[in-house]
Tab-separated table of C-alpha atoms and ligand atoms in Angstrom:
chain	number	residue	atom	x	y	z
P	26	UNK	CA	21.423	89.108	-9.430
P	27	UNK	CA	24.941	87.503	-10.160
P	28	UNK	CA	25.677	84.134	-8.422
P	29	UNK	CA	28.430	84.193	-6.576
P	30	UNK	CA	31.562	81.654	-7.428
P	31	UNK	CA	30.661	78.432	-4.949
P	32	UNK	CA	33.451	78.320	-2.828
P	33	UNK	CA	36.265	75.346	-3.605
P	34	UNK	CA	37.918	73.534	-0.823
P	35	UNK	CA	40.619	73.266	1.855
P	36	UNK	CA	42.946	72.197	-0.134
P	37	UNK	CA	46.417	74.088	-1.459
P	38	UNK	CA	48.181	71.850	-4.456
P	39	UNK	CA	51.545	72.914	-4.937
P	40	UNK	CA	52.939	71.386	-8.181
P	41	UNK	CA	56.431	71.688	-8.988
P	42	UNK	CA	57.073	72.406	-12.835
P	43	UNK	CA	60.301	73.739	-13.424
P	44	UNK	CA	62.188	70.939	-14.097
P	45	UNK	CA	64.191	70.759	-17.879
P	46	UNK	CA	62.935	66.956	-18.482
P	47	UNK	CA	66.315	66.494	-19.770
P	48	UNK	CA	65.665	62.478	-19.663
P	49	UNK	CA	62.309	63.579	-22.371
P	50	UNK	CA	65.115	64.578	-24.862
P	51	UNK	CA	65.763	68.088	-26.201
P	52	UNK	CA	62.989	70.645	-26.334
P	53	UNK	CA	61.130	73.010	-23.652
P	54	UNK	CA	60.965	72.528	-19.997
P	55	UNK	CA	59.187	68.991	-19.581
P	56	UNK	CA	55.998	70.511	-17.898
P	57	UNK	CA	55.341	72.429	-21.135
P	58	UNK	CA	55.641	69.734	-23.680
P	59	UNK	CA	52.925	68.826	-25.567
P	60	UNK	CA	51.331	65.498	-25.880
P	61	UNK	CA	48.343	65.607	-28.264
P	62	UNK	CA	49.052	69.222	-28.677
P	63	UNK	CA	48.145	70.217	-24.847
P	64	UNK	CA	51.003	71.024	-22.445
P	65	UNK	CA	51.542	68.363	-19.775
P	66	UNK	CA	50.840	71.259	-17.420
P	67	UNK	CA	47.786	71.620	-18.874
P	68	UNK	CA	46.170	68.560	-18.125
P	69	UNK	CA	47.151	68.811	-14.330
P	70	UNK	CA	45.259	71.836	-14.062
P	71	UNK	CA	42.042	69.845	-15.702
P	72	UNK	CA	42.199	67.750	-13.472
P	73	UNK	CA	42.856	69.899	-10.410
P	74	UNK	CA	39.606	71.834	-11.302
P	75	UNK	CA	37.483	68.328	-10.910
P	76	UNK	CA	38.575	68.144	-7.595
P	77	UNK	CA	36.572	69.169	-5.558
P	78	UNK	CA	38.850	69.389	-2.493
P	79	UNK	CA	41.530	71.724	-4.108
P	80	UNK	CA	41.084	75.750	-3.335
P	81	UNK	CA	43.876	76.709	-4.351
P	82	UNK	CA	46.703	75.811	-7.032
P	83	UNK	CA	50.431	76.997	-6.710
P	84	UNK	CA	52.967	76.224	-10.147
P	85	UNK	CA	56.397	76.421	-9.924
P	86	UNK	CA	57.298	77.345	-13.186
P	87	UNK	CA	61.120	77.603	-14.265
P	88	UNK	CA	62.503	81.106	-13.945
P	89	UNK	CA	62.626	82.024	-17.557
P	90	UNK	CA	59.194	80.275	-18.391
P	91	UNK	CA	56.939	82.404	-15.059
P	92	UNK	CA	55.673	84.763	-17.717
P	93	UNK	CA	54.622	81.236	-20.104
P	94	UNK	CA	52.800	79.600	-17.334
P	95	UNK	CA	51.073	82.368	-15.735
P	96	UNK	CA	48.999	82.917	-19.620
P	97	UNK	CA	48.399	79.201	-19.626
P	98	UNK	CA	46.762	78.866	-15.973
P	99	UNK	CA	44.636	81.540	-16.301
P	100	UNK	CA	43.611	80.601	-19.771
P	101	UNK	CA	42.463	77.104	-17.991
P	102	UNK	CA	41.487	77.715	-14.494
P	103	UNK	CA	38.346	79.121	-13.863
P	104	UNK	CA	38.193	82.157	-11.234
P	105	UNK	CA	36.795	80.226	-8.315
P	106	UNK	CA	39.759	77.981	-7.928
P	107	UNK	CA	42.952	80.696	-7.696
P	108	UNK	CA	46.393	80.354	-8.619
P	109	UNK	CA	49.906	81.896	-7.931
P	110	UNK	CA	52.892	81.099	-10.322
P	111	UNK	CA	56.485	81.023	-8.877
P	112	UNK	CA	59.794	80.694	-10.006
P	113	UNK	CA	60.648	77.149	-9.026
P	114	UNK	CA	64.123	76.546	-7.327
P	115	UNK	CA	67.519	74.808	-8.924
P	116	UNK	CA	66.448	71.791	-7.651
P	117	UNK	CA	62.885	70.109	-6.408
P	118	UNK	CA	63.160	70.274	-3.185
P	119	UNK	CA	63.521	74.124	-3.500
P	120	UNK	CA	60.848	74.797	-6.023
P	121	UNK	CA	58.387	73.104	-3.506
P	122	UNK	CA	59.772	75.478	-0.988
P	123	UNK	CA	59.136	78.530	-2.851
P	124	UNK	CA	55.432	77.296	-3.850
P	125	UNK	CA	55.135	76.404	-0.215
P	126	UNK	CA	55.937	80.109	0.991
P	127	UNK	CA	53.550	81.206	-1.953
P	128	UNK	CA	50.261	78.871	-0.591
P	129	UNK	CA	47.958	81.241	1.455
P	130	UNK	CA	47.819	80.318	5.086
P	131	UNK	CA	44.590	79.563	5.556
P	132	UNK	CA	45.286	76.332	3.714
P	133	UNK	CA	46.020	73.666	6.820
P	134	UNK	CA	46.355	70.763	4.509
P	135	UNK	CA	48.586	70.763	1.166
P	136	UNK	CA	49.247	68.407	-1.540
P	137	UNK	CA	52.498	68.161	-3.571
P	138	UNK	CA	51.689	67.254	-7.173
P	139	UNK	CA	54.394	66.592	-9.815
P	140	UNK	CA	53.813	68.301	-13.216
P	141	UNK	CA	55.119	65.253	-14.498
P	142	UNK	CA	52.350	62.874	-13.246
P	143	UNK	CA	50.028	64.565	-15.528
P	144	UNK	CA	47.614	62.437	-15.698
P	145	UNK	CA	46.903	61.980	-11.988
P	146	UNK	CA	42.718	61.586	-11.849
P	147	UNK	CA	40.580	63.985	-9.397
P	148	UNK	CA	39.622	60.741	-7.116
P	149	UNK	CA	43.537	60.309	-6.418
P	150	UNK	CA	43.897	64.273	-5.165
P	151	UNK	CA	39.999	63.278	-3.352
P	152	UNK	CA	41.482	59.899	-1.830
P	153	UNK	CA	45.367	61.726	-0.385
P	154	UNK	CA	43.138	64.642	0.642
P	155	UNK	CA	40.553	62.630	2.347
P	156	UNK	CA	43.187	60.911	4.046
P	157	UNK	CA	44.753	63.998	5.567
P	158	UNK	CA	42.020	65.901	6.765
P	159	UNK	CA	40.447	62.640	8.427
P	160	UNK	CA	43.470	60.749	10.234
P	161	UNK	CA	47.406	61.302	8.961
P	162	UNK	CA	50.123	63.948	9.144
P	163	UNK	CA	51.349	62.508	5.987
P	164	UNK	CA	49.744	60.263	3.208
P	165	UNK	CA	51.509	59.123	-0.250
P	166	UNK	CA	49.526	56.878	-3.130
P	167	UNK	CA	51.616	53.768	-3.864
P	168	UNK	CA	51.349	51.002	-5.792
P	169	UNK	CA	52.729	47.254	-5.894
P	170	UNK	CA	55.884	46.249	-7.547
P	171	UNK	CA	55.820	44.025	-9.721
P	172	UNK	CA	59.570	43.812	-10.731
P	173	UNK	CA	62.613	42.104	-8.186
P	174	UNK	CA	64.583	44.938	-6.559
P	175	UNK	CA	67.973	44.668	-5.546
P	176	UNK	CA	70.212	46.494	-3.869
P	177	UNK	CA	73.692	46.717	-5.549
P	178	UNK	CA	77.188	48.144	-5.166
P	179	UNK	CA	79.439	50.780	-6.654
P	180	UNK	CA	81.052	47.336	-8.638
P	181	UNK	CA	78.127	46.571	-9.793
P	182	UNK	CA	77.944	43.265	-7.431
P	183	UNK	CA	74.161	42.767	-5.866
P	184	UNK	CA	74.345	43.094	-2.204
P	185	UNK	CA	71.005	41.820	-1.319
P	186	UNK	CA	67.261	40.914	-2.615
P	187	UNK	CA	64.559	43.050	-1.075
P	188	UNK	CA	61.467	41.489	-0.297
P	189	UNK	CA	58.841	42.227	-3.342
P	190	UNK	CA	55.985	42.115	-0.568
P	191	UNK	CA	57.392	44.977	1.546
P	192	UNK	CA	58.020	47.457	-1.413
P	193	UNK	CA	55.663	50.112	-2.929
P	194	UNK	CA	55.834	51.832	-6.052
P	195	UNK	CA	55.423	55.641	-4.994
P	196	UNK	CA	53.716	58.202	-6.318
P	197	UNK	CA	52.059	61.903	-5.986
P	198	UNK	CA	49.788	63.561	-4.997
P	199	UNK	CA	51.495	63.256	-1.510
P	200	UNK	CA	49.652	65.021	1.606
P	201	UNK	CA	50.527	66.547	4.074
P	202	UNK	CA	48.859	68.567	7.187
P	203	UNK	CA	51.194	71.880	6.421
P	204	UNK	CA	52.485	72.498	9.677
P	205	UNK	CA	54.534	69.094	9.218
P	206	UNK	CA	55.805	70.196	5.768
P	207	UNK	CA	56.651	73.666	6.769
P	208	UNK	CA	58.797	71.793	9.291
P	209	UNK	CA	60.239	69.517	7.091
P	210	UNK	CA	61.513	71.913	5.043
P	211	UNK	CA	62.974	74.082	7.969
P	212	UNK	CA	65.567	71.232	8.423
P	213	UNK	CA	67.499	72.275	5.444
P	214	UNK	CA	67.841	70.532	2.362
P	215	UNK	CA	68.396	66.288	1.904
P	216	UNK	CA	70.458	65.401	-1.143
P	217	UNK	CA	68.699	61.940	-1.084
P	218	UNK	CA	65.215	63.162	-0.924
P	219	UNK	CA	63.110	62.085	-3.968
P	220	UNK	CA	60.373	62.843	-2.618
P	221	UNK	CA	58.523	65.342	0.132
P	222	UNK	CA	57.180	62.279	2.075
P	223	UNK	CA	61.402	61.354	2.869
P	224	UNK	CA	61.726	64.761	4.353
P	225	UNK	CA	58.999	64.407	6.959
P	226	UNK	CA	60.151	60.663	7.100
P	227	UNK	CA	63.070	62.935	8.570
P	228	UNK	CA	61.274	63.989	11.581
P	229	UNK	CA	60.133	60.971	12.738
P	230	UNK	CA	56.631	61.552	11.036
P	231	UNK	CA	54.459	58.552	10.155
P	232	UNK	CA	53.576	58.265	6.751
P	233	UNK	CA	50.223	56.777	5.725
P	234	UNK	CA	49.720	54.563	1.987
P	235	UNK	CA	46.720	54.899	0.602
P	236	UNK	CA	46.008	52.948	-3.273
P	237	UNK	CA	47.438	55.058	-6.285
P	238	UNK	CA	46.609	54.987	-9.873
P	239	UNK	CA	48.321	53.576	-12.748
P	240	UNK	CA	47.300	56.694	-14.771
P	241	UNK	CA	49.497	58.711	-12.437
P	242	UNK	CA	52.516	57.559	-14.569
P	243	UNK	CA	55.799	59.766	-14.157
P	244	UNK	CA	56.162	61.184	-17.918
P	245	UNK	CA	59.700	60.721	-17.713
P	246	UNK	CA	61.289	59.491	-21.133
P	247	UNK	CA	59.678	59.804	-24.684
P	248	UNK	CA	58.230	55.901	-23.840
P	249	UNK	CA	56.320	57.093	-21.185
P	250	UNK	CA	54.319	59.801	-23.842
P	251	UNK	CA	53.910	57.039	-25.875
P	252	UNK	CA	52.316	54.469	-22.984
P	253	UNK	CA	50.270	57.863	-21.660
P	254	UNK	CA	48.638	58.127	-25.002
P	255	UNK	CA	48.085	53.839	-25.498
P	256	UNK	CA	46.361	53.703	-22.228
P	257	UNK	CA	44.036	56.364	-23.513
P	258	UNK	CA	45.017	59.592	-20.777
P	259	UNK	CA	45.341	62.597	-23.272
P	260	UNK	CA	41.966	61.971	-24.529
P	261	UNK	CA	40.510	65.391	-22.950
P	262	UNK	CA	43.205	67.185	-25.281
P	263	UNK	CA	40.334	66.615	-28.091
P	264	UNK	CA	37.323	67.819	-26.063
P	265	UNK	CA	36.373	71.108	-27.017
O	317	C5P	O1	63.379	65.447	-11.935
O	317	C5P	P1	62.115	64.761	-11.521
O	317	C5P	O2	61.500	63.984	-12.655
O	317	C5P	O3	62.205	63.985	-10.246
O	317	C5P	O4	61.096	65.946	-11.245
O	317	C5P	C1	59.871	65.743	-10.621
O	317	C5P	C2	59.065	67.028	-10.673
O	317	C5P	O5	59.774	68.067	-10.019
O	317	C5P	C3	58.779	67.496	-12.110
O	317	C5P	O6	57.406	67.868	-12.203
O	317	C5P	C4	59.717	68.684	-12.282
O	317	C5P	O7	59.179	69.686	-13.140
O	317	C5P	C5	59.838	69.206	-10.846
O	317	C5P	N1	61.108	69.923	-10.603
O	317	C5P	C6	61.063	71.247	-10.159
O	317	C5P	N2	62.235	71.953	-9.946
O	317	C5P	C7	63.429	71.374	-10.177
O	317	C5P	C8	63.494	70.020	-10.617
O	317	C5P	C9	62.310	69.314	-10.824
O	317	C5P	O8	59.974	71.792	-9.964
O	317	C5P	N3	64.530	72.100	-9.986
């Protein structure tokens, strides 16, 4: 008798990866470098599989790297938890489109991951997925901030002091029940959208905080390798 694959969760994770990480300095597309000799894509996907909520995993890989990514997930993901590769978009907004389309529909609740936050832990995908399927439309991890923001002009002259209290330090996963996102997106694209949480902010949508995670760091410039590998994050790259 063969046991049959338990069953994952209700959760699609759509995890756009097909930016260049031109800001990382010259090499391959930023979700493929290495950091202790494992991809940064790599370590998302560990830590997607110790989720228990996630059923299903969509990449979007850059359009000349599909091929790349698609060996590397299925080298890493085990059958029970599936996974699509797509070509991601020219910019992020349009790769989380195209993973979007790709997420099967019986999925009602879907978080958007970036490849970059690689080290994101499975309670922080638990904690934005919890979130959803209990009470919000829309639910983003943030942090405090610890430095003084100001806002400044074109001159370079600061036009006012925010107050530290009010501001959050954002971060992903960000949730979202998919009907909202799917709608988001339908209202075209947003030039000053950094994130998927402004385009439902679009709609009028309340968006719920729940606590983040220092380990879910944006690897953004060669510093930020460095501080992932001080605090200790790539240690599963030396597990067997
Ligand atoms: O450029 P930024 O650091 O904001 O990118 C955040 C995430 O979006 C990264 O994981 C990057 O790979 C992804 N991205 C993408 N498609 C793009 C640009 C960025 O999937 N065209």
């Amino acid at each position: 008798v063969t046991a049959q694959p338990r069953m994952r969760g209700d959760v699609a994770v759509l995890v756009p990866a097909a930016g260049l990480g031109t800001r990382l300095g010259p090499g391959a597309p930023k979700a493929l470098r290495h950091l202790a000799g494992v991809p940064l894509l790599t370590y998302v996907l560990r830590r997607l599989v110790k989720a228990p909520s996630v059923g299903h995993v969509v990449v979007a890989a850059p359009v000349d790297g599909v091929d790349a990514v698609r060996a590397m997930v299925i080298d890493e993901l085990p059958p029970q938890l599936p996974v699509d590769v797509v070509a991601g978009g020219p910019t992020r907004q349009e790769s989380v489109a195209a993973a979007l389309a790709a997420a099967p529909a019986r999925f009602g609740i879907v978080l958007v991951h970036d490849a970059a936050r690689a080290f994101a832990p499975p309670d922080l995908f638990e904690r934005v997925a919890s979130a959803v399927r209990e009470a919000h439309e829309a639910v983003i991890p943030v942090l405090p901030v610890v430095d003084t923001i100001k806002r400044v002009d074109d001159a370079g002259h600061v036009v006012s002091t925010m107050r530290r209290t009010q501001l959050r330090v954002v971060q992903t996963p960000q949730g979202f029940r998919r009907a909202v996102l799917e709608a988001a997106h339908r209202c075209g694209p947003a030039a000053d959208a950094t994130d998927d949480a402004a385009l439902v902010e679009r709609l009028g949508v309340t968006v719920h905080c729940v606590v983040g995670s220092e380990a879910a760091l944006k690897i953004t410039r060669p510093v930020d390798l460095l501080i992932a590998e001080a605090m200790g994050l790539a240690t599963d790259a030396r597990q067997p």
